[in-house]
Amino acid sequence: GAPRSVYDPYSDGYNGSDPATRSRWAAWEHPEGEDALYLSWHSNATASGTARGTVTYIYEGSQGPAVSGSEDLAWAVQDEMVLAFQTLWETDWQDRGMKRAAFAEVNPGNNKEMPAALIELAFHDNEIDVEYLKHPLFRLDASRAMYRGIVNYFAARDGIMPVYLPEPP
């Protein structure tokens, strides 16, 4: 049901890039006037396979700066992720911080309607990180941390105290 501009923006039958399409889809689905954000979950890799930890990206590139609020969102989520991993999994989990890159998924040229951040949860080419990525409880803790980061982002933006849903019994 989406218009061709969402899934095939160049009308070349190639369907555009998958990451860019995700971001355009979010903008297309976004009801006008409603709060929204775009948060992408990825795993990372390096040539050496020795890097570890979590990093969150916002856009910086030829399409200009990131959408307003993206840096605050990225830090809110990054801080919660690292806190959760260091508290629940590994006290020296590496906090790789917040960085900027020209990733299509957070490019304001594809979605200028909402703050956007891309999380590289852990490294899928590092044996230790892979074991965490495969663990269902690690992914649950990551999801909960992302949720808390989103709540923190909106609370800070609105100048109120964050209120979280109760934890399951």
Short mmCIF file of N, CA and C in Angstrom, two decimals:
data_model
loop_
_atom_site.label_atom_id
_atom_site.label_comp_id
_atom_site.label_asym_id
_atom_site.label_seq_id
_atom_site.Cartn_x
_atom_site.Cartn_y
_atom_site.Cartn_z
N GLY A 1 0.78 -1.21 0.00
CA GLY A 1 0.00 0.00 0.00
C GLY A 1 0.83 1.27 0.00
N ALA A 2 2.11 1.15 0.20
CA ALA A 2 2.95 2.34 0.21
C ALA A 2 3.14 2.85 -1.21
N PRO A 3 3.30 4.17 -1.36
CA PRO A 3 3.57 4.69 -2.70
C PRO A 3 4.97 4.28 -3.17
N ARG A 4 5.15 4.30 -4.46
CA ARG A 4 6.43 3.90 -5.06
C ARG A 4 7.60 4.73 -4.51
N SER A 5 7.36 5.96 -4.11
CA SER A 5 8.42 6.82 -3.57
C SER A 5 9.02 6.25 -2.29
N VAL A 6 8.32 5.37 -1.61
CA VAL A 6 8.83 4.73 -0.39
C VAL A 6 9.75 3.57 -0.74
N TYR A 7 9.33 2.71 -1.65
CA TYR A 7 10.10 1.49 -1.91
C TYR A 7 10.91 1.50 -3.21
N ASP A 8 10.63 2.43 -4.11
CA ASP A 8 11.39 2.53 -5.35
C ASP A 8 11.54 4.00 -5.73
N PRO A 9 12.30 4.75 -4.93
CA PRO A 9 12.33 6.21 -5.10
C PRO A 9 12.93 6.68 -6.41
N TYR A 10 13.69 5.86 -7.07
CA TYR A 10 14.34 6.27 -8.32
C TYR A 10 13.62 5.72 -9.54
N SER A 11 12.51 5.00 -9.31
CA SER A 11 11.70 4.40 -10.38
C SER A 11 12.55 3.59 -11.35
N ASP A 12 13.52 2.86 -10.79
CA ASP A 12 14.39 2.06 -11.64
C ASP A 12 14.16 0.55 -11.47
N GLY A 13 13.12 0.20 -10.69
CA GLY A 13 12.83 -1.22 -10.47
C GLY A 13 13.79 -1.89 -9.48
N TYR A 14 14.77 -1.15 -9.03
CA TYR A 14 15.76 -1.70 -8.11
C TYR A 14 15.24 -1.72 -6.68
N ASN A 15 14.22 -0.93 -6.42
CA ASN A 15 13.59 -0.81 -5.10
C ASN A 15 14.40 0.00 -4.12
N GLY A 16 15.41 0.73 -4.56
CA GLY A 16 16.19 1.55 -3.63
C GLY A 16 16.97 0.70 -2.66
N SER A 17 17.55 1.32 -1.66
CA SER A 17 18.30 0.55 -0.67
C SER A 17 17.37 0.15 0.45
N ASP A 18 17.57 -1.03 0.97
CA ASP A 18 16.72 -1.53 2.05
C ASP A 18 16.78 -0.62 3.28
N PRO A 19 17.97 -0.23 3.77
CA PRO A 19 17.98 0.66 4.94
C PRO A 19 17.28 1.98 4.70
N ALA A 20 17.45 2.57 3.53
CA ALA A 20 16.77 3.83 3.24
C ALA A 20 15.26 3.63 3.17
N THR A 21 14.83 2.49 2.64
CA THR A 21 13.40 2.20 2.55
C THR A 21 12.78 2.09 3.93
N ARG A 22 13.49 1.50 4.89
CA ARG A 22 12.96 1.39 6.26
C ARG A 22 12.65 2.78 6.82
N SER A 23 13.57 3.69 6.63
CA SER A 23 13.41 5.04 7.15
C SER A 23 12.27 5.77 6.43
N ARG A 24 12.20 5.63 5.11
CA ARG A 24 11.11 6.26 4.36
C ARG A 24 9.76 5.66 4.78
N TRP A 25 9.73 4.36 5.03
CA TRP A 25 8.49 3.69 5.47
C TRP A 25 8.03 4.29 6.80
N ALA A 26 8.96 4.48 7.74
CA ALA A 26 8.61 5.06 9.04
C ALA A 26 7.99 6.45 8.86
N ALA A 27 8.57 7.25 7.98
CA ALA A 27 8.02 8.59 7.72
C ALA A 27 6.63 8.48 7.09
N TRP A 28 6.46 7.54 6.15
CA TRP A 28 5.17 7.36 5.49
C TRP A 28 4.10 6.92 6.49
N GLU A 29 4.44 6.04 7.41
CA GLU A 29 3.50 5.52 8.41
C GLU A 29 3.22 6.53 9.53
N HIS A 30 4.07 7.52 9.70
CA HIS A 30 3.98 8.45 10.82
C HIS A 30 2.76 9.35 10.69
N PRO A 31 1.81 9.26 11.64
CA PRO A 31 0.66 10.17 11.59
C PRO A 31 1.10 11.61 11.87
N GLU A 32 0.66 12.52 11.04
CA GLU A 32 1.04 13.92 11.19
C GLU A 32 0.64 14.43 12.57
N GLY A 33 1.56 15.15 13.19
CA GLY A 33 1.29 15.73 14.51
C GLY A 33 1.56 14.81 15.68
N GLU A 34 1.87 13.57 15.42
CA GLU A 34 2.16 12.61 16.49
C GLU A 34 3.66 12.56 16.78
N ASP A 35 4.02 12.37 18.06
CA ASP A 35 5.42 12.16 18.41
C ASP A 35 5.92 10.87 17.77
N ALA A 36 7.15 10.90 17.32
CA ALA A 36 7.73 9.70 16.71
C ALA A 36 9.24 9.81 16.77
N LEU A 37 9.87 8.67 16.65
CA LEU A 37 11.31 8.60 16.50
C LEU A 37 11.63 7.35 15.71
N TYR A 38 12.85 7.30 15.21
CA TYR A 38 13.30 6.15 14.43
C TYR A 38 14.53 5.58 15.13
N LEU A 39 14.44 4.32 15.53
CA LEU A 39 15.53 3.65 16.22
C LEU A 39 15.81 2.34 15.50
N SER A 40 17.03 2.18 15.04
CA SER A 40 17.41 1.01 14.27
C SER A 40 18.38 0.14 15.07
N TRP A 41 18.17 -1.16 15.05
CA TRP A 41 18.94 -2.14 15.82
C TRP A 41 19.82 -2.91 14.84
N HIS A 42 21.12 -2.88 15.06
CA HIS A 42 22.08 -3.58 14.20
C HIS A 42 23.11 -4.31 15.04
N SER A 43 23.90 -5.14 14.39
CA SER A 43 25.14 -5.65 14.98
C SER A 43 26.28 -5.13 14.11
N ASN A 44 27.45 -5.05 14.70
CA ASN A 44 28.60 -4.40 14.08
C ASN A 44 29.62 -5.43 13.63
N ALA A 45 30.64 -5.00 12.89
CA ALA A 45 31.75 -5.87 12.48
C ALA A 45 32.95 -5.01 12.12
N THR A 46 34.12 -5.61 12.25
CA THR A 46 35.37 -4.97 11.84
C THR A 46 36.18 -5.99 11.05
N ALA A 47 37.22 -5.54 10.42
CA ALA A 47 38.08 -6.45 9.67
C ALA A 47 38.84 -7.39 10.59
N SER A 48 39.13 -6.95 11.81
CA SER A 48 39.97 -7.75 12.71
C SER A 48 39.18 -8.75 13.55
N GLY A 49 37.90 -8.46 13.80
CA GLY A 49 37.11 -9.33 14.66
C GLY A 49 37.46 -9.20 16.13
N THR A 50 38.19 -8.16 16.49
CA THR A 50 38.60 -8.00 17.89
C THR A 50 37.83 -6.91 18.62
N ALA A 51 37.11 -6.07 17.91
CA ALA A 51 36.38 -4.97 18.55
C ALA A 51 35.18 -5.53 19.31
N ARG A 52 34.79 -4.79 20.35
CA ARG A 52 33.65 -5.20 21.17
C ARG A 52 32.89 -3.96 21.62
N GLY A 53 31.67 -4.17 22.08
CA GLY A 53 30.91 -3.11 22.71
C GLY A 53 29.78 -2.55 21.88
N THR A 54 29.22 -1.45 22.39
CA THR A 54 28.03 -0.84 21.82
C THR A 54 28.33 0.60 21.41
N VAL A 55 27.83 0.97 20.23
CA VAL A 55 27.96 2.34 19.72
C VAL A 55 26.63 2.73 19.09
N THR A 56 26.29 4.01 19.21
CA THR A 56 25.07 4.52 18.60
C THR A 56 25.43 5.66 17.66
N TYR A 57 24.82 5.64 16.47
CA TYR A 57 25.13 6.62 15.43
C TYR A 57 23.94 7.53 15.15
N ILE A 58 24.27 8.77 14.78
CA ILE A 58 23.31 9.67 14.16
C ILE A 58 23.89 10.11 12.84
N TYR A 59 23.09 10.77 12.04
CA TYR A 59 23.52 11.15 10.69
C TYR A 59 24.42 12.37 10.69
N GLU A 60 25.40 12.32 9.83
CA GLU A 60 26.16 13.49 9.41
C GLU A 60 26.69 13.19 8.03
N GLY A 61 26.34 14.03 7.07
CA GLY A 61 26.78 13.80 5.70
C GLY A 61 26.25 14.86 4.77
N SER A 62 26.15 14.51 3.49
CA SER A 62 25.79 15.47 2.45
C SER A 62 24.37 15.99 2.57
N GLN A 63 23.52 15.28 3.29
CA GLN A 63 22.13 15.73 3.46
C GLN A 63 21.99 16.70 4.63
N GLY A 64 23.12 17.12 5.20
CA GLY A 64 23.08 18.07 6.29
C GLY A 64 23.17 17.39 7.64
N PRO A 65 22.80 18.13 8.68
CA PRO A 65 22.87 17.55 10.02
C PRO A 65 21.72 16.58 10.27
N ALA A 66 21.84 15.84 11.35
CA ALA A 66 20.78 14.93 11.76
C ALA A 66 19.51 15.72 12.10
N VAL A 67 18.38 15.05 12.08
CA VAL A 67 17.13 15.66 12.49
C VAL A 67 17.27 16.12 13.94
N SER A 68 16.71 17.27 14.25
CA SER A 68 16.76 17.80 15.61
C SER A 68 16.26 16.75 16.61
N GLY A 69 17.01 16.59 17.70
CA GLY A 69 16.67 15.62 18.73
C GLY A 69 17.41 14.31 18.58
N SER A 70 18.02 14.07 17.43
CA SER A 70 18.69 12.79 17.19
C SER A 70 19.85 12.55 18.16
N GLU A 71 20.64 13.59 18.43
CA GLU A 71 21.77 13.40 19.34
C GLU A 71 21.28 13.10 20.75
N ASP A 72 20.26 13.79 21.21
CA ASP A 72 19.71 13.51 22.55
C ASP A 72 19.16 12.09 22.61
N LEU A 73 18.47 11.67 21.57
CA LEU A 73 17.95 10.30 21.51
C LEU A 73 19.09 9.29 21.55
N ALA A 74 20.11 9.51 20.75
CA ALA A 74 21.24 8.57 20.69
C ALA A 74 21.91 8.43 22.05
N TRP A 75 22.16 9.54 22.72
CA TRP A 75 22.80 9.46 24.04
C TRP A 75 21.90 8.79 25.06
N ALA A 76 20.60 9.09 25.03
CA ALA A 76 19.67 8.47 25.99
C ALA A 76 19.67 6.95 25.85
N VAL A 77 19.63 6.47 24.61
CA VAL A 77 19.60 5.03 24.38
C VAL A 77 20.98 4.41 24.66
N GLN A 78 22.04 5.04 24.19
CA GLN A 78 23.40 4.52 24.41
C GLN A 78 23.67 4.37 25.91
N ASP A 79 23.34 5.40 26.68
CA ASP A 79 23.61 5.35 28.11
C ASP A 79 22.85 4.21 28.79
N GLU A 80 21.59 4.02 28.43
CA GLU A 80 20.80 2.92 29.03
C GLU A 80 21.34 1.56 28.61
N MET A 81 21.73 1.43 27.34
CA MET A 81 22.26 0.15 26.86
C MET A 81 23.53 -0.23 27.63
N VAL A 82 24.45 0.70 27.70
CA VAL A 82 25.73 0.42 28.37
C VAL A 82 25.50 0.15 29.85
N LEU A 83 24.65 0.94 30.49
CA LEU A 83 24.34 0.70 31.90
C LEU A 83 23.79 -0.70 32.11
N ALA A 84 22.87 -1.12 31.27
CA ALA A 84 22.28 -2.46 31.40
C ALA A 84 23.34 -3.54 31.20
N PHE A 85 24.15 -3.41 30.16
CA PHE A 85 25.15 -4.45 29.88
C PHE A 85 26.21 -4.50 30.97
N GLN A 86 26.62 -3.33 31.47
CA GLN A 86 27.65 -3.32 32.51
C GLN A 86 27.09 -3.80 33.85
N THR A 87 25.82 -3.57 34.10
CA THR A 87 25.20 -4.00 35.35
C THR A 87 24.82 -5.48 35.33
N LEU A 88 24.29 -5.93 34.20
CA LEU A 88 23.70 -7.27 34.15
C LEU A 88 24.58 -8.33 33.49
N TRP A 89 25.57 -7.91 32.69
CA TRP A 89 26.30 -8.89 31.89
C TRP A 89 27.82 -8.85 32.09
N GLU A 90 28.42 -7.71 31.95
CA GLU A 90 29.88 -7.63 31.97
C GLU A 90 30.28 -6.23 32.45
N THR A 91 30.88 -6.15 33.62
CA THR A 91 31.16 -4.84 34.23
C THR A 91 32.04 -3.95 33.37
N ASP A 92 32.85 -4.53 32.51
CA ASP A 92 33.71 -3.70 31.66
C ASP A 92 33.25 -3.68 30.20
N TRP A 93 31.91 -3.87 30.00
CA TRP A 93 31.35 -3.77 28.64
C TRP A 93 31.79 -2.45 28.04
N GLN A 94 32.26 -2.48 26.81
CA GLN A 94 32.83 -1.28 26.21
C GLN A 94 31.76 -0.33 25.70
N ASP A 95 31.80 0.89 26.21
CA ASP A 95 30.95 1.98 25.76
C ASP A 95 31.69 2.69 24.63
N ARG A 96 31.27 2.46 23.40
CA ARG A 96 31.94 3.06 22.24
C ARG A 96 31.35 4.44 21.90
N GLY A 97 30.38 4.88 22.69
CA GLY A 97 29.86 6.24 22.58
C GLY A 97 28.88 6.47 21.46
N MET A 98 28.70 7.75 21.15
CA MET A 98 27.82 8.19 20.09
C MET A 98 28.70 8.76 18.98
N LYS A 99 28.41 8.36 17.76
CA LYS A 99 29.20 8.81 16.61
C LYS A 99 28.27 9.30 15.51
N ARG A 100 28.87 9.89 14.51
CA ARG A 100 28.14 10.41 13.35
C ARG A 100 28.65 9.73 12.09
N ALA A 101 27.73 9.39 11.21
CA ALA A 101 28.10 8.77 9.94
C ALA A 101 26.97 9.01 8.94
N ALA A 102 27.27 8.81 7.68
CA ALA A 102 26.29 9.03 6.61
C ALA A 102 25.54 7.74 6.28
N PHE A 103 24.92 7.14 7.29
CA PHE A 103 24.14 5.92 7.07
C PHE A 103 22.76 6.27 6.52
N ALA A 104 22.32 5.56 5.49
CA ALA A 104 21.05 5.83 4.83
C ALA A 104 19.87 5.73 5.79
N GLU A 105 19.95 4.84 6.73
CA GLU A 105 18.81 4.59 7.61
C GLU A 105 18.48 5.78 8.51
N VAL A 106 19.46 6.61 8.82
CA VAL A 106 19.22 7.77 9.68
C VAL A 106 19.38 9.09 8.90
N ASN A 107 19.44 9.00 7.59
CA ASN A 107 19.62 10.14 6.72
C ASN A 107 18.34 10.98 6.67
N PRO A 108 18.42 12.27 7.03
CA PRO A 108 17.22 13.09 6.98
C PRO A 108 16.65 13.25 5.57
N GLY A 109 17.44 12.94 4.55
CA GLY A 109 16.91 12.95 3.19
C GLY A 109 15.88 11.86 2.97
N ASN A 110 15.91 10.82 3.80
CA ASN A 110 14.94 9.73 3.71
C ASN A 110 13.81 9.87 4.73
N ASN A 111 14.09 10.59 5.82
CA ASN A 111 13.08 10.76 6.86
C ASN A 111 13.46 12.00 7.68
N LYS A 112 12.85 13.12 7.35
CA LYS A 112 13.14 14.36 8.06
C LYS A 112 12.12 14.64 9.16
N GLU A 113 11.20 13.70 9.37
CA GLU A 113 10.10 13.93 10.30
C GLU A 113 10.42 13.61 11.75
N MET A 114 11.45 12.79 12.00
CA MET A 114 11.65 12.34 13.37
C MET A 114 13.13 12.16 13.70
N PRO A 115 13.49 12.36 14.96
CA PRO A 115 14.86 12.06 15.38
C PRO A 115 15.16 10.60 15.06
N ALA A 116 16.42 10.33 14.71
CA ALA A 116 16.79 8.97 14.31
C ALA A 116 18.15 8.60 14.87
N ALA A 117 18.26 7.34 15.28
CA ALA A 117 19.54 6.81 15.76
C ALA A 117 19.65 5.35 15.33
N LEU A 118 20.88 4.93 15.11
CA LEU A 118 21.18 3.56 14.71
C LEU A 118 22.12 2.97 15.78
N ILE A 119 21.68 1.88 16.39
CA ILE A 119 22.44 1.24 17.46
C ILE A 119 23.17 0.03 16.91
N GLU A 120 24.47 -0.01 17.13
CA GLU A 120 25.27 -1.19 16.87
C GLU A 120 25.44 -1.86 18.23
N LEU A 121 24.60 -2.85 18.47
CA LEU A 121 24.46 -3.48 19.79
C LEU A 121 25.75 -4.14 20.28
N ALA A 122 26.37 -4.91 19.41
CA ALA A 122 27.59 -5.65 19.73
C ALA A 122 28.19 -6.09 18.39
N PHE A 123 29.34 -6.76 18.45
CA PHE A 123 30.05 -7.15 17.22
C PHE A 123 29.78 -8.61 16.87
N HIS A 124 29.18 -8.82 15.68
CA HIS A 124 28.85 -10.19 15.27
C HIS A 124 30.07 -10.94 14.72
N ASP A 125 31.23 -10.30 14.67
CA ASP A 125 32.43 -11.00 14.24
C ASP A 125 33.41 -11.19 15.41
N ASN A 126 32.94 -10.98 16.62
CA ASN A 126 33.73 -11.20 17.82
C ASN A 126 33.09 -12.35 18.60
N GLU A 127 33.85 -13.39 18.88
CA GLU A 127 33.29 -14.60 19.50
C GLU A 127 32.58 -14.32 20.82
N ILE A 128 33.12 -13.43 21.63
CA ILE A 128 32.51 -13.13 22.93
C ILE A 128 31.19 -12.39 22.72
N ASP A 129 31.21 -11.33 21.91
CA ASP A 129 29.98 -10.58 21.65
C ASP A 129 28.91 -11.46 21.00
N VAL A 130 29.32 -12.36 20.12
CA VAL A 130 28.35 -13.24 19.45
C VAL A 130 27.58 -14.08 20.47
N GLU A 131 28.27 -14.57 21.47
CA GLU A 131 27.57 -15.36 22.50
C GLU A 131 26.52 -14.52 23.20
N TYR A 132 26.83 -13.26 23.45
CA TYR A 132 25.82 -12.37 24.04
C TYR A 132 24.66 -12.16 23.06
N LEU A 133 24.97 -11.87 21.82
CA LEU A 133 23.93 -11.62 20.82
C LEU A 133 22.98 -12.80 20.66
N LYS A 134 23.49 -14.00 20.83
CA LYS A 134 22.66 -15.20 20.68
C LYS A 134 21.81 -15.49 21.92
N HIS A 135 22.11 -14.86 23.03
CA HIS A 135 21.43 -15.15 24.29
C HIS A 135 20.11 -14.38 24.37
N PRO A 136 18.97 -15.09 24.52
CA PRO A 136 17.67 -14.42 24.56
C PRO A 136 17.55 -13.38 25.68
N LEU A 137 18.12 -13.65 26.83
CA LEU A 137 18.03 -12.68 27.93
C LEU A 137 18.84 -11.42 27.65
N PHE A 138 19.95 -11.56 26.96
CA PHE A 138 20.73 -10.39 26.57
C PHE A 138 19.91 -9.51 25.63
N ARG A 139 19.25 -10.14 24.66
CA ARG A 139 18.41 -9.37 23.73
C ARG A 139 17.22 -8.73 24.45
N LEU A 140 16.67 -9.43 25.44
CA LEU A 140 15.59 -8.86 26.24
C LEU A 140 16.09 -7.64 27.03
N ASP A 141 17.26 -7.78 27.64
CA ASP A 141 17.83 -6.65 28.37
C ASP A 141 18.15 -5.49 27.44
N ALA A 142 18.61 -5.80 26.23
CA ALA A 142 18.87 -4.75 25.24
C ALA A 142 17.57 -4.03 24.87
N SER A 143 16.52 -4.79 24.65
CA SER A 143 15.23 -4.20 24.30
C SER A 143 14.71 -3.32 25.42
N ARG A 144 14.81 -3.80 26.65
CA ARG A 144 14.37 -3.02 27.79
C ARG A 144 15.18 -1.73 27.91
N ALA A 145 16.48 -1.82 27.69
CA ALA A 145 17.33 -0.63 27.77
C ALA A 145 16.97 0.37 26.67
N MET A 146 16.68 -0.12 25.47
CA MET A 146 16.26 0.77 24.40
C MET A 146 14.96 1.48 24.78
N TYR A 147 14.03 0.72 25.32
CA TYR A 147 12.75 1.29 25.77
C TYR A 147 13.00 2.38 26.81
N ARG A 148 13.83 2.09 27.80
CA ARG A 148 14.12 3.07 28.85
C ARG A 148 14.79 4.32 28.25
N GLY A 149 15.67 4.12 27.29
CA GLY A 149 16.29 5.26 26.63
C GLY A 149 15.28 6.12 25.90
N ILE A 150 14.30 5.48 25.26
CA ILE A 150 13.24 6.23 24.57
C ILE A 150 12.41 7.02 25.58
N VAL A 151 12.04 6.38 26.68
CA VAL A 151 11.29 7.09 27.73
C VAL A 151 12.10 8.26 28.25
N ASN A 152 13.39 8.04 28.51
CA ASN A 152 14.26 9.12 29.00
C ASN A 152 14.34 10.27 28.00
N TYR A 153 14.42 9.93 26.72
CA TYR A 153 14.49 10.96 25.68
C TYR A 153 13.25 11.85 25.71
N PHE A 154 12.06 11.23 25.67
CA PHE A 154 10.83 12.02 25.65
C PHE A 154 10.65 12.80 26.95
N ALA A 155 11.00 12.19 28.09
CA ALA A 155 10.86 12.88 29.38
C ALA A 155 11.77 14.11 29.42
N ALA A 156 13.03 13.95 28.99
CA ALA A 156 13.95 15.09 28.99
C ALA A 156 13.47 16.17 28.03
N ARG A 157 13.01 15.75 26.87
CA ARG A 157 12.52 16.72 25.88
C ARG A 157 11.34 17.52 26.42
N ASP A 158 10.47 16.82 27.18
CA ASP A 158 9.26 17.47 27.69
C ASP A 158 9.45 18.08 29.08
N GLY A 159 10.65 17.92 29.67
CA GLY A 159 10.93 18.49 30.97
C GLY A 159 10.17 17.85 32.11
N ILE A 160 9.97 16.53 32.02
CA ILE A 160 9.27 15.80 33.09
C ILE A 160 10.12 14.63 33.56
N MET A 161 9.75 14.05 34.67
CA MET A 161 10.45 12.87 35.18
C MET A 161 10.03 11.65 34.35
N PRO A 162 10.97 10.77 34.02
CA PRO A 162 10.59 9.57 33.28
C PRO A 162 9.76 8.63 34.17
N VAL A 163 8.76 8.01 33.56
CA VAL A 163 7.93 7.01 34.23
C VAL A 163 7.96 5.77 33.35
N TYR A 164 8.40 4.64 33.94
CA TYR A 164 8.54 3.39 33.19
C TYR A 164 7.40 2.44 33.53
N LEU A 165 7.07 1.61 32.58
CA LEU A 165 6.11 0.53 32.85
C LEU A 165 6.73 -0.40 33.90
N PRO A 166 5.90 -1.07 34.70
CA PRO A 166 6.46 -2.00 35.69
C PRO A 166 7.12 -3.18 34.99
N GLU A 167 8.13 -3.71 35.65
CA GLU A 167 8.81 -4.91 35.13
C GLU A 167 7.88 -6.11 35.27
N PRO A 168 8.00 -7.09 34.37
CA PRO A 168 7.16 -8.28 34.51
C PRO A 168 7.53 -9.04 35.78
N PRO A 169 6.57 -9.76 36.35
CA PRO A 169 6.86 -10.52 37.60
C PRO A 169 7.86 -11.62 37.35
#
